[in-house]
Amino acid sequence: MTHTIQTMTTLPPQESDNIAASLRKRPRIRESIIQGFLFFCGALSVITTLGIVYELGKESLNFFVKVQWEETNKELAQAIGAGDTVFEVTTTGSALAEETVIRMGEEQMLLVTINGTSLEVVRGYEGTAPVEHNSGVGIAFAQKVSVFEFLTGTEWSPQVGKFGILPLLNATLMTTLFAMLIALPIGMSIAIYLSEYATDKRRRVLKPILEVLAGIPTVVYGFFALTFMTPLLRLMFGSDTVSIYNTASAGIVIGILIIPLVSSMGEDALSAVPRALREAAYGLGATRLETAVKVVVPAAISGLVAAIIVALSRAIGETMIVAIAAGAGPAFTFNPFAAAETMTGHIVRISGGDLSYDSIDYNSLFAVGLLLFFFTLGLNIFSQRIVRRFREVYE
Amino acid sequence: MTNRQTLPETPQTGEYASNLPSRHRWSTFWRGVFRISTVIGMIVLVALLLNILNSALGYAAIENEVDPASLAINGYTIEQLHRDDLVFILEQNVSAGVFRKLANDIPFDQRDREDVYALVLEWVVAPQVVQTWPLYDSLFRRAAVQAEAAAEYPEAELRFISWLDGDFVGNPQSSEPEKAGVRTAFLGSLWVILITIIFAFPLGVGAAIYLEEYADAGNRINRILQTNINNLAGVPSIIYGILGLAIFVRAMGTLTSGAFLGAADPATANGRTILSAGLTMGLLILPLIIINSQEAIKAVSNSLRQASFGLGATKWQTVWNHVLPGALPGILTGTILAISRAVGETAPLVVIGASTFITTDPAGPFAKFTTLPIQIYQWTARPQAEFHNIAAAAILVLLILLLSLNATAIIIRNRYSRKM
Amino acid sequence: MKSRTHFFALLILCLALTACGGQPTAPPQAASTDTPATEEITEPTETVAEEGMLPAVDPLAVTGDIIASGSSTVFPLAEAMAERFQDEGYAGNITIDSIGSGAGIERFCVAGESDIATASRAIKDTEIESCRAIGREPVEFRVGTDALAIVVSAENDFVDNLTFEQLVAIFSGQAVTWADVDASFPAEPIQLFSPGSDSGTFDYFVEFIFAKDETLLLNAPGIQLSEDDNVLVQGVLGSPYAIGYYGFAYYVENADALKVLSVEGVAPNQEDVDNGTYPLARPLFLYSDAAIMQEKPQVAAFINYFLTYVNEEIDAVGYFAAPEEALNEARQNWLDALAD
């Protein structure tokens, strides 16, 4: 039988309005609130960064701009009047240099000549009023640190006014290098093993066990480096070449600390690659190794690089291990078996130190922290550029 | 079925056939390398744990400060004496102040004999450890250890003790290694880590969701945000301590000290509380959680999202019901690594104001506190060797705490992880 | 024999203080101070007791919180005293932070957050001024002495004593081998170990050996610096040709493997440290403020307790007792602070 199909080309007027209305995009309050909250979460990281930069920058500005007064432990040997330009000082304390500004009490003076313990000065320097001083008043000398000297100097000895950051930076780089030499190969291999080769059951057991490495307090690692790794290195390379504090053992132990960062995060990234890719590779006759290395790893590159960046950042920022195992003496050396203090070790040592709190040593640690911050920032920007280049190819 | 036809000889088949064995050999070789790496990781872990255990257990030569035999009255040893005689011995041998305090806590006529006997042992006989030997020596060179003990400490009793025992976990701090415990530090660590997780986990995951789902990825601002977060992961922890000091302790002092809630005496309250510490640690681990969560969310396949949208779900419904469950294993890995980091931090907490010696348990988030790593660091810096032993025991407590915290996350992670 | 000298010293001290202070202080009865701590009789009294300068304190009756922070050297001693105070009945909350002398004084004088600052060095003038700026006047209490031990490995059989000149030569790097120090010593290179430049031990060593010029020590070639004294011990143990210096307590704990050297013929023992003939001995201090001690009687009670019983605990911790005169001066400072 025939059956006429009636098609409605238009809806009756009221219904169409209703449906059209109900299909229109409605502002969903809950969605907006949630989105706002999530944006706040993201913004929090920016606020934190701004806070860090502000705190560090404020004190670093103090360090670079203001004149710092360093106590020499020298004192006036005699009382002097407001007009005396030649006087005697004690023999104790650090040496003074000519053509420098010194300070007694509130008054600043320009040191013209030094004859043994006798100083000749210009009084009332920099607009300060010349006054009389009693015997025994301490002398401080002016230190001004320029940013250029800070960044390029190769000696860090605040006591003599040398503020070159290169020794500390160099030591940081060396420990980080050793750390990555250990953590990258081992961590990556473990990650590949866990995701490609291990059975499910084994992975569920091994992964958390290895994560325990990340949880051992860094103090333990520090002493492990000192009591286990250094003797091991001494056994391998001889007691004479390896000194008791050295950057190599600190670096190796930092590497052990960050193995779980690379392996766990790497394993996550590799596991997240869809099985279809692997099966396609197997279907084309690839061996397990080839699948893992040529197909899965490139597909997971963004996660792997994130893991490497996190591990690298952790290695650079590690404090306790280097403080214990690498020594407390800044030294500019490329010998990994010698002691050299890193930037972070220096910050920890000075901030917990016994001596005067407001000294130039203390103020310098903010500048060191700020440099560290910008250094890791540079590293991150650089690696992000590389990641973006790779990601375009395999996306 | 098509007819079986021989494949035409292609230029590559000759080479193809011949390099297959070498490819297999390479594959086996590298499989061995990967396996060995895992074994190396395990070996290192075991070496570290054995190093710790070596100090935490072992033989100890214990000498009594006062020989129990000398306390005998009328030929009756202290094991045989009645309570009142024991009280008498106690009174004669401890300082007046201690005796008063013990009497004040519970009057002696209300204590039973075992209780008073225990007090006599603790305060009068006062066993002291004079020498310890590491576990390795105690197990494998037992004869040598016994000979040494007999030669140098003839009056001491040689006993195999574990420094980690119930007393150790239950006692507050003390300046004597035999009496010292980690109760206050353990509770402090627990409180701090709880506040850290409560603060950092939602914020971190939220930030990751925002960056991956809602924000436009190519946008300049978002790239800067991303670089920024990666950078924060590398800032040394002590800088976070300085930041926390400036913000949470000083600037937000009224909030973090509990003064606004009336929970603290306004005259002595300051911001150096568990709350400040938890918030600072939260900031420290936030980048780690964000980065891990981001990677996990990125890995969820797009088709899942689009299927959800296709069915009419809103963005948030998609995220909550589909993306997050899929990303959960990765998020939890990040959480585990972050907690591991936060639990072991010393330097920033010292800057915030964690005490090194405190004997009252933290009563809430507005209390003063100390943590396990601070105790460990303090004890390892002491000259007396027994302090190193209890430091090792404290490290074991820390690891057990860490494992229990991580266990929940690991179980959830295992349940949700499935190969896609 | 000693009590007589002490009694006269005390009398003169009190007369001097009376002359300076202008406040009536009851001259304490003699012979109190030879055995520094007797088991005090129970009743707490406000007046000066017959025996001992300070009124007896009953920890059971003391309430309130005490906040102390400062030197990591003084920390073990303060911890022992605080624990003892609590053992005898103190029920409040006492917290001690080990953050360094400088930071401890900063918390006391700049932030005004603590009640007591512990220090292993004397407070500086600039720090006193900061204290005054916030309305606090630091009162000093000397509580003990930490001796620096110059230490070599027990396997070192050739050196027992060093003169000042020899120490300067060794630690500045002028003497490269032991033979340079003394021709009879073996010609092996000297390995130097020292605390880092921010340590109080370092500061003290430099003050006595290098007349406060720290550059000589820091520039010694090959010197190994470390913040952790235990680590330095390991270093010195590692070679018979190593020499280092650190707190005496660290030597005592490892006495079977280390050897302590005499300086200018004087060995570090109680007597020589006490009478000042052993030069490398640094004082340990507590600092508080009179107003705090009056507003918070628990702080005054704790300091009182500390000064009374410190000599019973100080040996176990590894330090030396402060000379009697110094302790009495501290006790007098306590009395003066509360007499206002």
XYZ file of N, CA, C and O in Angstrom, chain B residues 94-98 100-102 104-105 123 131 152 173-176 179 249-250 268 270 272 350-360 368 375 377-388, chain C residues 39-42 57-60 65 67 75-76 79-80 82-84 86-99 106-107 111 113 228-230 249-250 253-254 256 296 313 316-318:
384
model
N 67.364 9.686 94.154
C 67.121 10.670 93.099
C 67.062 12.054 93.720
O 66.931 12.203 94.925
N 67.162 13.060 92.891
C 67.140 14.421 93.416
C 65.754 14.732 93.946
O 64.753 14.151 93.526
N 65.716 15.652 94.876
C 64.447 15.988 95.526
C 63.415 16.428 94.516
O 62.230 16.104 94.626
N 63.890 17.165 93.510
C 62.949 17.679 92.527
C 62.252 16.568 91.760
O 61.032 16.589 91.561
N 63.041 15.587 91.344
C 62.449 14.476 90.580
C 61.483 13.704 91.452
O 60.398 13.314 91.017
N 59.770 14.767 93.996
C 58.561 15.546 94.156
C 57.659 15.422 92.941
O 56.443 15.281 93.032
N 58.286 15.489 91.771
C 57.475 15.457 90.558
C 56.803 14.103 90.395
O 55.624 14.030 90.033
N 57.541 13.044 90.693
C 56.935 11.722 90.575
C 55.787 11.582 91.554
O 54.731 11.031 91.238
N 54.020 13.970 92.645
C 52.969 14.862 92.210
C 52.121 14.227 91.102
O 50.901 14.391 91.075
N 52.786 13.528 90.206
C 52.049 12.903 89.090
C 51.036 11.898 89.622
O 49.855 11.968 89.330
N 65.397 5.330 87.146
C 66.040 6.513 87.711
C 67.248 6.207 88.577
O 68.142 7.019 88.703
N 78.834 1.454 74.796
C 79.477 1.162 73.514
C 78.482 0.394 72.653
O 77.756 -0.452 73.159
N 87.111 -4.353 77.556
C 87.045 -2.931 77.880
C 85.951 -2.578 78.864
O 86.048 -1.590 79.568
N 61.427 13.639 73.126
C 62.874 13.814 73.011
C 63.555 13.811 74.349
O 62.975 14.126 75.382
N 64.843 13.495 74.270
C 65.620 13.541 75.497
C 67.068 13.777 75.130
O 67.479 13.537 73.996
N 67.851 14.242 76.090
C 69.262 14.437 75.781
C 70.051 13.160 76.009
O 71.236 13.102 75.746
N 69.383 12.130 76.521
C 70.063 10.847 76.674
C 69.595 9.895 75.597
O 68.395 9.672 75.449
N 66.978 7.176 76.404
C 65.596 7.548 76.708
C 64.915 8.243 75.540
O 63.720 8.460 75.560
N 54.782 33.325 57.675
C 55.070 33.565 59.088
C 54.913 35.039 59.415
O 54.302 35.406 60.414
N 55.486 35.879 58.543
C 55.451 37.307 58.879
C 54.183 37.979 58.353
O 53.382 38.486 59.111
N 51.834 35.751 72.821
C 53.001 34.946 72.430
C 52.845 34.309 71.059
O 53.722 33.629 70.588
N 52.981 33.474 67.321
C 53.620 33.949 66.106
C 53.365 32.929 65.022
O 52.837 31.863 65.271
N 55.053 30.884 63.450
C 55.914 29.722 63.228
C 55.191 28.454 63.667
O 55.514 27.848 64.679
N 63.523 24.562 59.085
C 64.285 25.252 60.130
C 64.141 26.755 59.962
O 63.993 27.496 60.926
N 64.154 27.213 58.711
C 63.988 28.640 58.466
C 62.602 29.091 58.917
O 62.445 30.155 59.515
N 61.586 28.261 58.665
C 60.221 28.609 59.058
C 60.108 28.702 60.565
O 59.361 29.507 61.099
N 60.855 27.876 61.251
C 60.790 27.980 62.700
C 60.461 26.693 63.406
O 59.948 26.720 64.520
N 60.761 25.559 62.759
C 60.559 24.310 63.476
C 61.559 24.240 64.606
O 62.722 24.580 64.436
N 61.109 23.801 65.750
C 62.006 23.744 66.892
C 62.924 22.544 66.783
O 62.610 21.573 66.113
N 64.045 22.633 67.459
C 64.921 21.468 67.482
C 64.660 20.633 68.722
O 64.887 19.439 68.733
N 64.225 21.284 69.784
C 63.876 20.560 70.992
C 62.495 20.996 71.425
O 62.267 22.172 71.683
N 61.585 20.046 71.486
C 60.246 20.360 71.965
C 59.658 19.061 72.462
O 59.844 18.016 71.844
N 58.992 19.103 73.597
C 58.505 17.837 74.141
C 56.997 17.738 74.202
O 56.464 16.696 74.547
N 56.282 18.814 73.901
C 54.825 18.679 73.915
C 54.348 18.333 72.513
O 54.793 18.909 71.530
N 53.464 24.803 67.813
C 54.875 24.703 67.467
C 55.179 23.224 67.277
O 54.515 22.359 67.817
N 65.203 16.135 63.538
C 65.790 15.323 64.604
C 66.938 14.502 64.085
O 67.990 14.397 64.716
N 68.886 15.034 61.534
C 70.042 15.866 61.257
C 70.725 16.287 62.542
O 71.946 16.283 62.650
N 69.934 16.628 63.540
C 70.505 17.047 64.813
C 71.294 15.906 65.446
O 72.392 16.094 65.932
N 70.737 14.702 65.430
C 71.397 13.584 66.075
C 72.631 13.129 65.322
O 73.598 12.690 65.948
N 72.621 13.233 64.006
C 73.832 12.823 63.284
C 74.971 13.808 63.492
O 76.122 13.479 63.269
N 74.642 15.021 63.923
C 75.707 16.004 64.121
C 76.326 15.910 65.504
O 77.280 16.616 65.806
N 75.798 15.043 66.360
C 76.336 14.949 67.714
C 77.552 14.041 67.747
O 77.638 13.093 66.980
N 78.457 14.315 68.665
C 79.641 13.462 68.708
C 79.385 12.053 69.245
O 80.011 11.106 68.786
N 78.476 11.918 70.214
C 78.324 10.604 70.844
C 77.748 9.586 69.870
O 76.756 9.844 69.202
N 78.361 8.425 69.856
C 77.985 7.433 68.837
C 76.573 6.933 69.019
O 75.912 6.546 68.048
N 76.070 6.921 70.248
C 74.717 6.389 70.442
C 73.684 7.252 69.735
O 72.615 6.769 69.342
N 73.983 8.532 69.584
C 73.052 9.398 68.860
C 72.954 8.987 67.403
O 71.905 9.122 66.775
N 74.050 8.486 66.853
C 73.982 8.033 65.470
C 73.096 6.805 65.356
O 72.412 6.601 64.354
N 71.607 19.392 96.570
C 70.187 19.089 96.399
C 69.414 20.092 97.242
O 69.480 20.084 98.452
N 68.753 20.987 96.586
C 68.088 22.059 97.337
C 66.925 21.525 98.136
O 66.249 20.598 97.746
N 66.697 22.166 99.285
C 65.571 21.771 100.130
C 64.302 22.240 99.461
O 64.302 23.167 98.673
N 63.228 21.605 99.817
C 62.021 21.720 98.994
C 61.364 23.078 98.934
O 60.959 23.524 97.881
N 64.456 27.026 93.242
C 63.293 27.080 92.338
C 62.608 25.722 92.323
O 63.269 24.680 92.327
N 61.300 25.738 92.380
C 60.541 24.497 92.362
C 59.908 24.341 90.986
O 58.925 25.024 90.669
N 60.437 23.456 90.177
C 59.901 23.361 88.817
C 58.430 22.998 88.764
O 57.754 23.310 87.795
N 57.942 22.368 89.814
C 56.533 21.995 89.796
C 55.637 23.213 89.807
O 54.522 23.185 89.313
N 55.210 29.178 78.974
C 56.111 28.715 77.916
C 57.431 29.446 77.954
O 57.511 30.594 78.375
N 60.717 30.190 75.312
C 61.197 30.052 73.936
C 62.676 30.422 73.899
O 63.056 31.536 74.239
N 73.357 24.033 72.210
C 72.123 23.257 72.165
C 72.133 21.992 73.013
O 71.197 21.770 73.793
N 73.156 21.133 72.912
C 73.091 19.911 73.742
C 73.017 20.223 75.226
O 72.340 19.527 75.980
N 69.543 21.535 75.968
C 68.592 20.421 75.902
C 68.645 19.599 77.177
O 67.595 19.230 77.739
N 69.870 19.322 77.652
C 69.994 18.524 78.872
C 69.350 19.247 80.052
O 68.646 18.643 80.872
N 66.994 21.601 79.939
C 65.542 21.691 79.774
C 64.881 20.375 80.121
O 63.829 20.331 80.767
N 65.525 19.290 79.719
C 64.941 17.988 80.014
C 64.938 17.751 81.515
O 63.951 17.266 82.071
N 66.005 18.127 82.153
C 66.069 17.956 83.600
C 65.012 18.809 84.292
O 64.384 18.383 85.257
N 62.220 19.634 83.100
C 60.925 18.993 82.913
C 60.807 17.738 83.756
O 59.734 17.426 84.264
N 61.910 17.020 83.897
C 61.881 15.825 84.738
C 61.505 16.156 86.159
O 60.904 15.356 86.858
N 61.890 17.367 86.591
C 61.611 17.710 87.982
C 60.282 18.406 88.137
O 59.966 18.899 89.221
N 59.506 18.490 87.086
C 58.138 18.921 87.284
C 57.637 20.058 86.422
O 56.458 20.365 86.468
N 58.486 20.677 85.640
C 57.993 21.780 84.820
C 56.994 21.259 83.802
O 57.277 20.342 83.051
N 55.827 21.864 83.778
C 54.755 21.336 82.945
C 54.495 22.159 81.709
O 53.680 21.792 80.885
N 55.177 23.272 81.571
C 54.914 24.104 80.403
C 55.666 23.591 79.191
O 56.231 22.503 79.191
N 55.681 24.404 78.161
C 56.286 24.027 76.904
C 57.584 24.802 76.736
O 57.573 26.017 76.680
N 58.702 24.087 76.691
C 59.959 24.778 76.439
C 60.482 24.330 75.077
O 60.578 23.131 74.825
N 60.769 25.286 74.214
C 61.286 24.927 72.895
C 62.649 25.570 72.710
O 62.876 26.696 73.118
N 63.552 24.801 72.111
C 64.889 25.310 71.843
C 65.172 25.080 70.372
O 65.007 23.974 69.869
N 65.579 26.124 69.672
C 65.896 25.993 68.252
C 67.400 26.100 68.055
O 68.033 27.008 68.584
N 67.956 25.182 67.276
C 69.398 25.220 67.037
C 69.633 25.840 65.665
O 69.592 25.168 64.641
N 69.841 27.134 65.631
C 69.909 27.823 64.337
C 71.193 28.614 64.162
O 71.384 29.276 63.162
N 69.675 37.286 66.579
C 68.796 38.064 65.705
C 67.352 37.876 66.120
O 66.581 38.835 66.181
N 66.963 36.640 66.428
C 65.577 36.416 66.852
C 65.292 37.123 68.161
O 64.164 37.523 68.438
N 63.886 40.453 65.887
C 62.497 40.039 65.731
C 61.766 40.016 67.064
O 60.545 40.043 67.109
N 61.344 37.590 69.091
C 60.459 36.439 69.197
C 60.838 35.476 70.295
O 60.036 34.627 70.656
N 80.228 20.103 59.356
C 79.812 19.071 60.292
C 81.058 18.505 60.967
O 81.922 17.931 60.309
N 81.141 18.679 62.287
C 82.347 18.245 62.988
C 82.558 16.739 62.921
O 83.696 16.281 62.931
N 81.476 15.985 62.865
C 81.628 14.534 62.726
C 82.361 14.187 61.444
O 83.154 13.254 61.392
N 84.325 17.879 72.607
C 83.420 16.737 72.749
C 83.592 15.735 71.619
O 83.463 14.525 71.832
N 83.897 16.228 70.441
C 84.064 15.318 69.314
C 85.343 14.518 69.436
O 85.433 13.400 68.947
N 84.648 11.633 72.177
C 83.867 10.496 71.703
C 84.685 9.540 70.860
O 84.337 8.392 70.697
N 85.760 10.038 70.297
C 86.579 9.187 69.426
C 87.976 9.068 69.988
O 88.935 8.900 69.253
N 89.713 6.940 71.382
C 90.599 5.804 71.147
C 91.257 5.869 69.780
O 92.281 5.241 69.565
N 57.768 37.116 82.579
C 57.572 35.674 82.446
C 58.434 34.997 83.507
O 59.580 34.654 83.238
N 75.572 18.674 84.611
C 75.271 18.071 83.309
C 76.357 18.305 82.294
O 76.407 17.655 81.262
N 78.769 15.448 80.974
C 78.163 14.420 80.125
C 78.012 14.922 78.692
O 78.097 14.158 77.740
N 77.788 16.222 78.562
C 77.597 16.775 77.226
C 78.931 16.892 76.499
O 78.991 16.823 75.279
N 80.012 17.059 77.241
C 81.323 17.112 76.599
C 82.014 18.455 76.701
O 83.041 18.671 76.080
